[in-house]
PDB file of C-alpha atoms and ligand atoms in Angstrom:
ATOM      1  CA  UNK A  25     -48.398  50.870 -92.335  1.00 48.00           C
ATOM      2  CA  UNK A  26     -50.232  47.691 -91.358  1.00 65.00           C
ATOM      3  CA  UNK A  27     -49.094  44.202 -92.414  1.00 88.00           C
ATOM      4  CA  UNK A  28     -50.992  42.168 -94.981  1.00 91.00           C
ATOM      5  CA  UNK A  29     -51.224  38.339 -95.263  1.00 90.00           C
ATOM      6  CA  UNK A  30     -50.271  36.578 -98.558  1.00 91.00           C
ATOM      7  CA  UNK A  31     -54.006  36.378 -99.416  1.00 90.00           C
ATOM      8  CA  UNK A  32     -54.419  40.152 -98.948  1.00 91.00           C
ATOM      9  CA  UNK A  33     -55.977  40.249 -95.442  1.00 94.00           C
ATOM     10  CA  UNK A  34     -55.019  42.980 -92.995  1.00 95.00           C
ATOM     11  CA  UNK A  35     -52.943  41.628 -90.079  1.00 96.00           C
ATOM     12  CA  UNK A  36     -52.907  42.910 -86.489  1.00 96.00           C
ATOM     13  CA  UNK A  37     -50.043  42.190 -84.084  1.00 96.00           C
ATOM     14  CA  UNK A  38     -51.218  40.214 -81.041  1.00 97.00           C
ATOM     15  CA  UNK A  39     -47.865  39.100 -79.562  1.00 97.00           C
ATOM     16  CA  UNK A  40     -44.360  40.561 -79.946  1.00 97.00           C
ATOM     17  CA  UNK A  41     -41.416  38.233 -80.583  1.00 98.00           C
ATOM     18  CA  UNK A  42     -40.198  38.624 -76.976  1.00 97.00           C
ATOM     19  CA  UNK A  43     -43.611  37.662 -75.561  1.00 97.00           C
ATOM     20  CA  UNK A  44     -43.781  34.620 -77.843  1.00 98.00           C
ATOM     21  CA  UNK A  45     -40.282  33.451 -76.909  1.00 98.00           C
ATOM     22  CA  UNK A  46     -41.096  33.778 -73.191  1.00 98.00           C
ATOM     23  CA  UNK A  47     -44.440  31.993 -73.615  1.00 98.00           C
ATOM     24  CA  UNK A  48     -42.916  29.022 -75.474  1.00 98.00           C
ATOM     25  CA  UNK A  49     -39.996  28.846 -73.018  1.00 98.00           C
ATOM     26  CA  UNK A  50     -42.604  28.607 -70.208  1.00 98.00           C
ATOM     27  CA  UNK A  51     -44.429  25.900 -72.187  1.00 98.00           C
ATOM     28  CA  UNK A  52     -41.199  23.902 -72.688  1.00 98.00           C
ATOM     29  CA  UNK A  53     -40.301  24.239 -69.002  1.00 98.00           C
ATOM     30  CA  UNK A  54     -43.814  23.091 -68.112  1.00 98.00           C
ATOM     31  CA  UNK A  55     -43.529  19.925 -70.252  1.00 98.00           C
ATOM     32  CA  UNK A  56     -40.148  19.085 -68.668  1.00 98.00           C
ATOM     33  CA  UNK A  57     -41.527  19.754 -65.170  1.00 98.00           C
ATOM     34  CA  UNK A  58     -44.591  17.685 -65.830  1.00 97.00           C
ATOM     35  CA  UNK A  59     -42.498  14.693 -67.052  1.00 98.00           C
ATOM     36  CA  UNK A  60     -39.893  14.897 -64.266  1.00 98.00           C
ATOM     37  CA  UNK A  61     -42.594  15.606 -61.649  1.00 97.00           C
ATOM     38  CA  UNK A  62     -44.575  12.520 -62.634  1.00 95.00           C
ATOM     39  CA  UNK A  63     -41.384  10.464 -62.600  1.00 96.00           C
ATOM     40  CA  UNK A  64     -40.756  11.528 -58.982  1.00 94.00           C
ATOM     41  CA  UNK A  65     -44.398  11.243 -57.930  1.00 94.00           C
ATOM     42  CA  UNK A  66     -44.862   7.456 -58.118  1.00 93.00           C
ATOM     43  CA  UNK A  67     -42.597   4.461 -58.885  1.00 95.00           C
ATOM     44  CA  UNK A  68     -45.050   3.511 -61.654  1.00 97.00           C
ATOM     45  CA  UNK A  69     -43.752   6.514 -63.673  1.00 97.00           C
ATOM     46  CA  UNK A  70     -40.082   5.981 -62.771  1.00 96.00           C
ATOM     47  CA  UNK A  71     -39.266   4.973 -66.360  1.00 97.00           C
ATOM     48  CA  UNK A  72     -39.786   8.653 -67.296  1.00 97.00           C
ATOM     49  CA  UNK A  73     -36.499   9.450 -65.512  1.00 97.00           C
ATOM     50  CA  UNK A  74     -34.701   7.874 -68.520  1.00 97.00           C
ATOM     51  CA  UNK A  75     -35.595  11.075 -70.406  1.00 98.00           C
ATOM     52  CA  UNK A  76     -33.461  13.049 -67.940  1.00 98.00           C
ATOM     53  CA  UNK A  77     -30.496  10.676 -67.721  1.00 97.00           C
ATOM     54  CA  UNK A  78     -31.721   8.668 -64.702  1.00 97.00           C
ATOM     55  CA  UNK A  79     -33.424   9.139 -61.335  1.00 96.00           C
ATOM     56  CA  UNK A  80     -30.723  11.283 -59.762  1.00 97.00           C
ATOM     57  CA  UNK A  81     -30.602  13.696 -62.701  1.00 97.00           C
ATOM     58  CA  UNK A  82     -34.420  13.976 -62.811  1.00 98.00           C
ATOM     59  CA  UNK A  83     -34.445  14.875 -59.102  1.00 97.00           C
ATOM     60  CA  UNK A  84     -31.603  17.372 -59.509  1.00 97.00           C
ATOM     61  CA  UNK A  85     -33.057  19.042 -62.624  1.00 98.00           C
ATOM     62  CA  UNK A  86     -36.737  19.262 -61.568  1.00 98.00           C
ATOM     63  CA  UNK A  87     -36.335  22.134 -59.035  1.00 98.00           C
ATOM     64  CA  UNK A  88     -33.995  24.129 -61.300  1.00 98.00           C
ATOM     65  CA  UNK A  89     -36.501  23.916 -64.161  1.00 98.00           C
ATOM     66  CA  UNK A  90     -39.244  24.883 -61.680  1.00 98.00           C
ATOM     67  CA  UNK A  91     -37.410  28.038 -60.644  1.00 98.00           C
ATOM     68  CA  UNK A  92     -36.805  28.825 -64.348  1.00 98.00           C
ATOM     69  CA  UNK A  93     -40.530  28.401 -65.124  1.00 98.00           C
ATOM     70  CA  UNK A  94     -41.596  30.532 -62.164  1.00 98.00           C
ATOM     71  CA  UNK A  95     -39.120  33.304 -63.111  1.00 98.00           C
ATOM     72  CA  UNK A  96     -40.184  33.292 -66.770  1.00 98.00           C
ATOM     73  CA  UNK A  97     -43.876  33.139 -65.919  1.00 98.00           C
ATOM     74  CA  UNK A  98     -43.566  36.054 -63.482  1.00 98.00           C
ATOM     75  CA  UNK A  99     -41.796  38.103 -66.205  1.00 98.00           C
ATOM     76  CA  UNK A 100     -44.552  37.099 -68.651  1.00 98.00           C
ATOM     77  CA  UNK A 101     -47.254  38.015 -66.108  1.00 98.00           C
ATOM     78  CA  UNK A 102     -45.681  41.437 -65.482  1.00 98.00           C
ATOM     79  CA  UNK A 103     -46.389  42.229 -69.133  1.00 96.00           C
ATOM     80  CA  UNK A 104     -49.959  40.931 -69.334  1.00 97.00           C
ATOM     81  CA  UNK A 105     -51.599  41.228 -65.890  1.00 98.00           C
ATOM     82  CA  UNK A 106     -53.329  44.520 -66.756  1.00 98.00           C
ATOM     83  CA  UNK A 107     -55.006  42.901 -69.786  1.00 97.00           C
ATOM     84  CA  UNK A 108     -56.337  40.263 -67.385  1.00 98.00           C
ATOM     85  CA  UNK A 109     -58.159  42.588 -64.976  1.00 98.00           C
ATOM     86  CA  UNK A 110     -61.875  41.733 -64.996  1.00 96.00           C
ATOM     87  CA  UNK A 111     -64.096  44.323 -66.698  1.00 95.00           C
ATOM     88  CA  UNK A 112     -67.832  44.730 -65.889  1.00 94.00           C
ATOM     89  CA  UNK A 113     -68.757  42.924 -69.132  1.00 96.00           C
ATOM     90  CA  UNK A 114     -66.607  39.938 -68.058  1.00 97.00           C
ATOM     91  CA  UNK A 115     -69.100  39.121 -65.273  1.00 96.00           C
ATOM     92  CA  UNK A 116     -71.814  38.833 -67.892  1.00 96.00           C
ATOM     93  CA  UNK A 117     -69.466  36.648 -70.013  1.00 96.00           C
ATOM     94  CA  UNK A 118     -69.032  34.324 -67.035  1.00 96.00           C
ATOM     95  CA  UNK A 119     -72.796  34.170 -66.445  1.00 96.00           C
ATOM     96  CA  UNK A 120     -73.346  33.282 -70.107  1.00 95.00           C
ATOM     97  CA  UNK A 121     -70.256  31.015 -70.358  1.00 94.00           C
ATOM     98  CA  UNK A 122     -72.110  27.711 -71.050  1.00 95.00           C
ATOM     99  CA  UNK A 123     -74.095  29.294 -73.895  1.00 95.00           C
ATOM    100  CA  UNK A 124     -71.001  31.002 -75.323  1.00 92.00           C
ATOM    101  CA  UNK A 125     -69.035  27.742 -75.246  1.00 89.00           C
ATOM    102  CA  UNK A 126     -71.911  25.831 -76.825  1.00 90.00           C
ATOM    103  CA  UNK A 127     -71.954  28.573 -79.481  1.00 87.00           C
ATOM    104  CA  UNK A 128     -75.683  29.196 -78.777  1.00 93.00           C
ATOM    105  CA  UNK A 129     -74.976  32.913 -78.392  1.00 93.00           C
ATOM    106  CA  UNK A 130     -72.218  35.289 -79.476  1.00 90.00           C
ATOM    107  CA  UNK A 131     -70.818  37.624 -76.855  1.00 93.00           C
ATOM    108  CA  UNK A 132     -68.713  40.672 -77.847  1.00 94.00           C
ATOM    109  CA  UNK A 133     -65.514  40.455 -75.762  1.00 96.00           C
ATOM    110  CA  UNK A 134     -64.385  43.881 -74.550  1.00 95.00           C
ATOM    111  CA  UNK A 135     -60.663  43.371 -73.861  1.00 96.00           C
ATOM    112  CA  UNK A 136     -57.674  41.440 -75.226  1.00 97.00           C
ATOM    113  CA  UNK A 137     -58.817  38.238 -73.489  1.00 98.00           C
ATOM    114  CA  UNK A 138     -62.214  36.784 -72.627  1.00 97.00           C
ATOM    115  CA  UNK A 139     -63.230  36.298 -68.986  1.00 97.00           C
ATOM    116  CA  UNK A 140     -62.417  32.567 -69.099  1.00 97.00           C
ATOM    117  CA  UNK A 141     -58.842  33.274 -70.191  1.00 97.00           C
ATOM    118  CA  UNK A 142     -58.549  35.953 -67.522  1.00 98.00           C
ATOM    119  CA  UNK A 143     -59.702  33.664 -64.721  1.00 98.00           C
ATOM    120  CA  UNK A 144     -57.337  30.970 -65.919  1.00 98.00           C
ATOM    121  CA  UNK A 145     -54.466  33.472 -65.956  1.00 98.00           C
ATOM    122  CA  UNK A 146     -55.022  34.283 -62.245  1.00 98.00           C
ATOM    123  CA  UNK A 147     -55.383  30.573 -61.428  1.00 98.00           C
ATOM    124  CA  UNK A 148     -52.093  29.825 -63.265  1.00 98.00           C
ATOM    125  CA  UNK A 149     -50.355  32.675 -61.441  1.00 98.00           C
ATOM    126  CA  UNK A 150     -51.595  31.415 -58.050  1.00 98.00           C
ATOM    127  CA  UNK A 151     -50.533  27.851 -58.931  1.00 98.00           C
ATOM    128  CA  UNK A 152     -47.052  28.894 -60.117  1.00 98.00           C
ATOM    129  CA  UNK A 153     -46.483  30.946 -56.941  1.00 98.00           C
ATOM    130  CA  UNK A 154     -47.903  28.104 -54.799  1.00 98.00           C
ATOM    131  CA  UNK A 155     -45.687  25.508 -56.509  1.00 98.00           C
ATOM    132  CA  UNK A 156     -42.636  27.718 -55.967  1.00 98.00           C
ATOM    133  CA  UNK A 157     -43.451  28.353 -52.287  1.00 98.00           C
ATOM    134  CA  UNK A 158     -44.091  24.676 -51.554  1.00 98.00           C
ATOM    135  CA  UNK A 159     -41.214  23.440 -53.765  1.00 98.00           C
ATOM    136  CA  UNK A 160     -38.449  25.545 -52.206  1.00 98.00           C
ATOM    137  CA  UNK A 161     -38.793  24.066 -48.664  1.00 97.00           C
ATOM    138  CA  UNK A 162     -38.394  20.516 -50.047  1.00 97.00           C
ATOM    139  CA  UNK A 163     -35.380  21.358 -52.250  1.00 97.00           C
ATOM    140  CA  UNK A 164     -32.493  19.156 -51.158  1.00 94.00           C
ATOM    141  CA  UNK A 165     -29.687  19.881 -50.421  1.00 94.00           C
ATOM    142  CA  UNK A 166     -30.216  23.651 -50.572  1.00 95.00           C
ATOM    143  CA  UNK A 167     -33.321  24.771 -48.682  1.00 95.00           C
ATOM    144  CA  UNK A 168     -34.833  21.594 -47.203  1.00 96.00           C
ATOM    145  CA  UNK A 169     -32.378  21.274 -44.247  1.00 96.00           C
ATOM    146  CA  UNK A 170     -33.851  24.514 -42.807  1.00 96.00           C
ATOM    147  CA  UNK A 171     -37.217  22.758 -42.307  1.00 97.00           C
ATOM    148  CA  UNK A 172     -38.163  19.866 -40.035  1.00 97.00           C
ATOM    149  CA  UNK A 173     -39.293  16.526 -41.482  1.00 97.00           C
ATOM    150  CA  UNK A 174     -43.022  16.997 -40.558  1.00 98.00           C
ATOM    151  CA  UNK A 175     -43.111  20.451 -42.246  1.00 97.00           C
ATOM    152  CA  UNK A 176     -41.366  19.014 -45.324  1.00 97.00           C
ATOM    153  CA  UNK A 177     -43.992  16.263 -45.554  1.00 98.00           C
ATOM    154  CA  UNK A 178     -46.803  18.847 -45.517  1.00 98.00           C
ATOM    155  CA  UNK A 179     -45.051  20.952 -48.187  1.00 98.00           C
ATOM    156  CA  UNK A 180     -44.485  17.865 -50.339  1.00 98.00           C
ATOM    157  CA  UNK A 181     -48.169  16.956 -50.115  1.00 98.00           C
ATOM    158  CA  UNK A 182     -49.267  20.498 -51.000  1.00 98.00           C
ATOM    159  CA  UNK A 183     -46.713  20.602 -53.833  1.00 98.00           C
ATOM    160  CA  UNK A 184     -48.132  17.417 -55.371  1.00 97.00           C
ATOM    161  CA  UNK A 185     -51.731  18.716 -55.017  1.00 98.00           C
ATOM    162  CA  UNK A 186     -50.804  22.015 -56.697  1.00 98.00           C
ATOM    163  CA  UNK A 187     -48.981  20.051 -59.414  1.00 98.00           C
ATOM    164  CA  UNK A 188     -52.247  18.229 -60.205  1.00 97.00           C
ATOM    165  CA  UNK A 189     -54.047  21.589 -60.221  1.00 98.00           C
ATOM    166  CA  UNK A 190     -51.491  22.899 -62.728  1.00 98.00           C
ATOM    167  CA  UNK A 191     -51.922  19.798 -64.877  1.00 98.00           C
ATOM    168  CA  UNK A 192     -55.703  20.433 -65.008  1.00 98.00           C
ATOM    169  CA  UNK A 193     -55.303  24.200 -65.629  1.00 98.00           C
ATOM    170  CA  UNK A 194     -52.816  23.709 -68.482  1.00 98.00           C
ATOM    171  CA  UNK A 195     -55.081  20.994 -69.911  1.00 98.00           C
ATOM    172  CA  UNK A 196     -57.954  23.525 -70.048  1.00 97.00           C
ATOM    173  CA  UNK A 197     -55.576  26.172 -71.474  1.00 98.00           C
ATOM    174  CA  UNK A 198     -54.338  23.902 -74.294  1.00 97.00           C
ATOM    175  CA  UNK A 199     -57.871  22.720 -75.058  1.00 96.00           C
ATOM    176  CA  UNK A 200     -59.134  26.328 -75.237  1.00 94.00           C
ATOM    177  CA  UNK A 201     -56.184  27.337 -77.444  1.00 95.00           C
ATOM    178  CA  UNK A 202     -56.947  24.451 -79.790  1.00 94.00           C
ATOM    179  CA  UNK A 203     -60.709  25.189 -79.688  1.00 88.00           C
ATOM    180  CA  UNK A 204     -60.211  28.840 -80.751  1.00 91.00           C
ATOM    181  CA  UNK A 205     -58.943  28.326 -84.283  1.00 92.00           C
ATOM    182  CA  UNK A 206     -56.186  30.769 -85.179  1.00 93.00           C
ATOM    183  CA  UNK A 207     -55.000  31.417 -81.622  1.00 96.00           C
ATOM    184  CA  UNK A 208     -52.074  28.934 -81.732  1.00 97.00           C
ATOM    185  CA  UNK A 209     -50.880  30.583 -84.939  1.00 96.00           C
ATOM    186  CA  UNK A 210     -51.190  33.962 -83.130  1.00 97.00           C
ATOM    187  CA  UNK A 211     -48.782  32.702 -80.452  1.00 98.00           C
ATOM    188  CA  UNK A 212     -46.465  31.215 -83.127  1.00 98.00           C
ATOM    189  CA  UNK A 213     -46.458  33.997 -85.735  1.00 97.00           C
ATOM    190  CA  UNK A 214     -47.494  36.952 -83.562  1.00 97.00           C
ATOM    191  CA  UNK A 215     -50.190  38.202 -85.958  1.00 97.00           C
ATOM    192  CA  UNK A 216     -53.914  37.586 -86.464  1.00 96.00           C
ATOM    193  CA  UNK A 217     -56.132  38.697 -89.307  1.00 96.00           C
ATOM    194  CA  UNK A 218     -58.333  41.737 -88.723  1.00 96.00           C
ATOM    195  CA  UNK A 219     -61.334  39.472 -89.353  1.00 95.00           C
ATOM    196  CA  UNK A 220     -60.199  37.072 -86.571  1.00 96.00           C
ATOM    197  CA  UNK A 221     -59.609  39.980 -84.181  1.00 97.00           C
ATOM    198  CA  UNK A 222     -63.050  41.470 -84.897  1.00 96.00           C
ATOM    199  CA  UNK A 223     -64.772  38.118 -84.449  1.00 94.00           C
ATOM    200  CA  UNK A 224     -63.050  36.957 -81.236  1.00 95.00           C
ATOM    201  CA  UNK A 225     -62.048  40.233 -79.555  1.00 96.00           C
ATOM    202  CA  UNK A 226     -64.004  43.128 -81.146  1.00 96.00           C
ATOM    203  CA  UNK A 227     -63.079  45.625 -78.391  1.00 96.00           C
ATOM    204  CA  UNK A 228     -59.355  44.824 -78.705  1.00 96.00           C
ATOM    205  CA  UNK A 229     -59.638  44.992 -82.498  1.00 96.00           C
ATOM    206  CA  UNK A 230     -61.189  48.481 -82.301  1.00 96.00           C
ATOM    207  CA  UNK A 231     -58.479  49.642 -79.907  1.00 94.00           C
ATOM    208  CA  UNK A 232     -55.869  48.487 -82.459  1.00 91.00           C
ATOM    209  CA  UNK A 233     -57.632  49.909 -85.503  1.00 83.00           C
ATOM    210  CA  UNK A 234     -55.680  51.970 -88.058  1.00 74.00           C
ATOM    211  CA  UNK A 235     -56.075  55.730 -87.353  1.00 68.00           C
ATOM    212  CA  UNK A 236     -58.302  56.099 -90.480  1.00 66.00           C
ATOM    213  CA  UNK A 237     -60.597  53.322 -89.161  1.00 67.00           C
ATOM    214  CA  UNK A 238     -61.178  54.830 -85.699  1.00 66.00           C
ATOM    215  CA  UNK A 239     -64.745  55.989 -84.995  1.00 61.00           C
ATOM    216  CA  UNK A 240     -65.201  59.600 -86.068  1.00 59.00           C
ATOM    217  CA  UNK A 241     -62.585  59.389 -88.839  1.00 54.00           C
ATOM    218  CA  UNK A 242     -65.410  59.131 -91.381  1.00 48.00           C
ATOM    219  CA  UNK A 243     -63.908  55.958 -92.925  1.00 45.00           C
ATOM    220  CA  UNK A 244     -64.691  52.346 -91.973  1.00 42.00           C
ATOM    221  CA  UNK A 245     -63.083  49.404 -93.763  1.00 38.00           C
ATOM    222  CA  UNK A 246     -65.166  46.343 -94.684  1.00 32.00           C
TER     223      UNK A 246
HETATM  224  C1  LIG B  26     -47.812  23.589 -73.478  1.00 51.69           C
HETATM  225  C2  LIG B  26     -48.528  24.051 -74.420  1.00 51.69           C
HETATM  226  C3  LIG B  26     -49.169  25.415 -74.508  1.00 51.69           C
HETATM  227  C4  LIG B  26     -49.908  25.830 -75.573  1.00 51.69           C
HETATM  228  C5  LIG B  26     -50.247  25.021 -76.809  1.00 51.69           C
HETATM  229  C6  LIG B  26     -50.327  27.192 -75.317  1.00 51.69           C
HETATM  230  C7  LIG B  26     -51.050  27.993 -76.180  1.00 51.69           C
HETATM  231  C8  LIG B  26     -51.350  29.330 -76.011  1.00 51.69           C
HETATM  232  C9  LIG B  26     -51.963  30.205 -76.971  1.00 51.69           C
HETATM  233  C10 LIG B  26     -52.422  29.765 -78.332  1.00 51.69           C
HETATM  234  C11 LIG B  26     -52.128  31.435 -76.421  1.00 51.69           C
HETATM  235  C12 LIG B  26     -52.744  32.678 -77.089  1.00 51.69           C
HETATM  236  C13 LIG B  26     -54.207  32.868 -76.755  1.00 51.69           C
HETATM  237  C14 LIG B  26     -54.798  34.131 -77.380  1.00 51.69           C
HETATM  238  O1  LIG B  26     -54.079  34.988 -77.855  1.00 51.69           O
HETATM  239  O2  LIG B  26     -56.025  34.282 -77.356  1.00 51.69           O
HETATM  240  C15 LIG B  26     -51.586  31.364 -75.097  1.00 51.69           C
HETATM  241  C16 LIG B  26     -51.566  32.407 -74.193  1.00 51.69           C
HETATM  242  C17 LIG B  26     -51.191  32.272 -72.878  1.00 51.69           C
HETATM  243  N1  LIG B  26     -50.537  31.188 -72.302  1.00 51.69           N
HETATM  244 FE1  LIG B  26     -50.183  29.397 -73.206  1.00 51.69          FE
HETATM  245  N2  LIG B  26     -49.866  27.562 -74.089  1.00 51.69           N
HETATM  246  C18 LIG B  26     -49.152  26.514 -73.549  1.00 51.69           C
HETATM  247  C19 LIG B  26     -48.512  26.491 -72.302  1.00 51.69           C
HETATM  248  C20 LIG B  26     -48.646  27.469 -71.341  1.00 51.69           C
HETATM  249  C21 LIG B  26     -48.139  27.380 -69.986  1.00 51.69           C
HETATM  250  C22 LIG B  26     -47.372  26.188 -69.420  1.00 51.69           C
HETATM  251  C23 LIG B  26     -48.528  28.524 -69.352  1.00 51.69           C
HETATM  252  C24 LIG B  26     -48.316  28.936 -67.917  1.00 51.69           C
HETATM  253  C25 LIG B  26     -47.864  28.211 -66.952  1.00 51.69           C
HETATM  254  C26 LIG B  26     -49.233  29.352 -70.313  1.00 51.69           C
HETATM  255  C27 LIG B  26     -49.778  30.591 -70.034  1.00 51.69           C
HETATM  256  C28 LIG B  26     -50.387  31.431 -70.959  1.00 51.69           C
HETATM  257  C29 LIG B  26     -50.980  32.712 -70.651  1.00 51.69           C
HETATM  258  C30 LIG B  26     -51.074  33.337 -69.260  1.00 51.69           C
HETATM  259  C31 LIG B  26     -51.458  33.257 -71.848  1.00 51.69           C
HETATM  260  C32 LIG B  26     -52.163  34.614 -72.064  1.00 51.69           C
HETATM  261  C33 LIG B  26     -53.651  34.544 -71.713  1.00 51.69           C
HETATM  262  C34 LIG B  26     -54.398  33.402 -72.347  1.00 51.69           C
HETATM  263  O3  LIG B  26     -54.524  33.322 -73.564  1.00 51.69           O
HETATM  264  O4  LIG B  26     -54.877  32.559 -71.573  1.00 51.69           O
HETATM  265  N3  LIG B  26     -49.294  28.680 -71.497  1.00 51.69           N
HETATM  266  N4  LIG B  26     -51.115  30.070 -74.868  1.00 51.69           N
END
């Protein structure tokens, strides 16, 4: 039996409770990393360390939160990477992206995510792995002593550059989530209306149709 919203619309599950908890835990870790990372990046932002109980605590906590984010994001990715594989129609989506974003044309998305979301997923994954691999060698007092000072300087530089990349990628992600009305509520409540699913992700909506709505069943709901 499918769920129905208070105003009588059919609901389709987009995210399970576990997926939503992991996603929002990643988001919280990201905010904490962003604030503590900025605090450590330049003395101008040092005042941000007050949020973590001072400079020493910010420096101690930042890498632990980073490892937590990377672990959670890798668990999250294990569940969704298949939905992010590019389909032939995604290449066309990318070619038409400016028109789609300007809402000059409508493009029927084939999978659970559009090609823009898919590309961003792979960029986020690369950035998270890159931040982990460049963060570990500069983690004092645990890992850093195994590396020489010149190597540590290079890793620190790369880590900061990847941090800026992550800041930009998450900025695009939040903007896109806000831009697609109904998607934040999907990640909060787990459900979307059938109408929303058909409009934004018609292929995914069809794949999650009730058995009596599947093509060939002889019945199609409005
Ligand atoms: C901090 C605020 C954040 C907000 C408001 C937010 C919002 C959302 C929303 C609304 C969706 C569902 C999109 C849909 O179903 O179409 C989503 C999915 C997703 N989020 Fe976030 N998110 C945030 C942080 C993050 C962070 C920090 C990461 C990773 C480092 C992340 C990675 C993802 C991924 C991979 C998906 C699935 C694919 C996609 O929709 O792009 N999110 N997010």
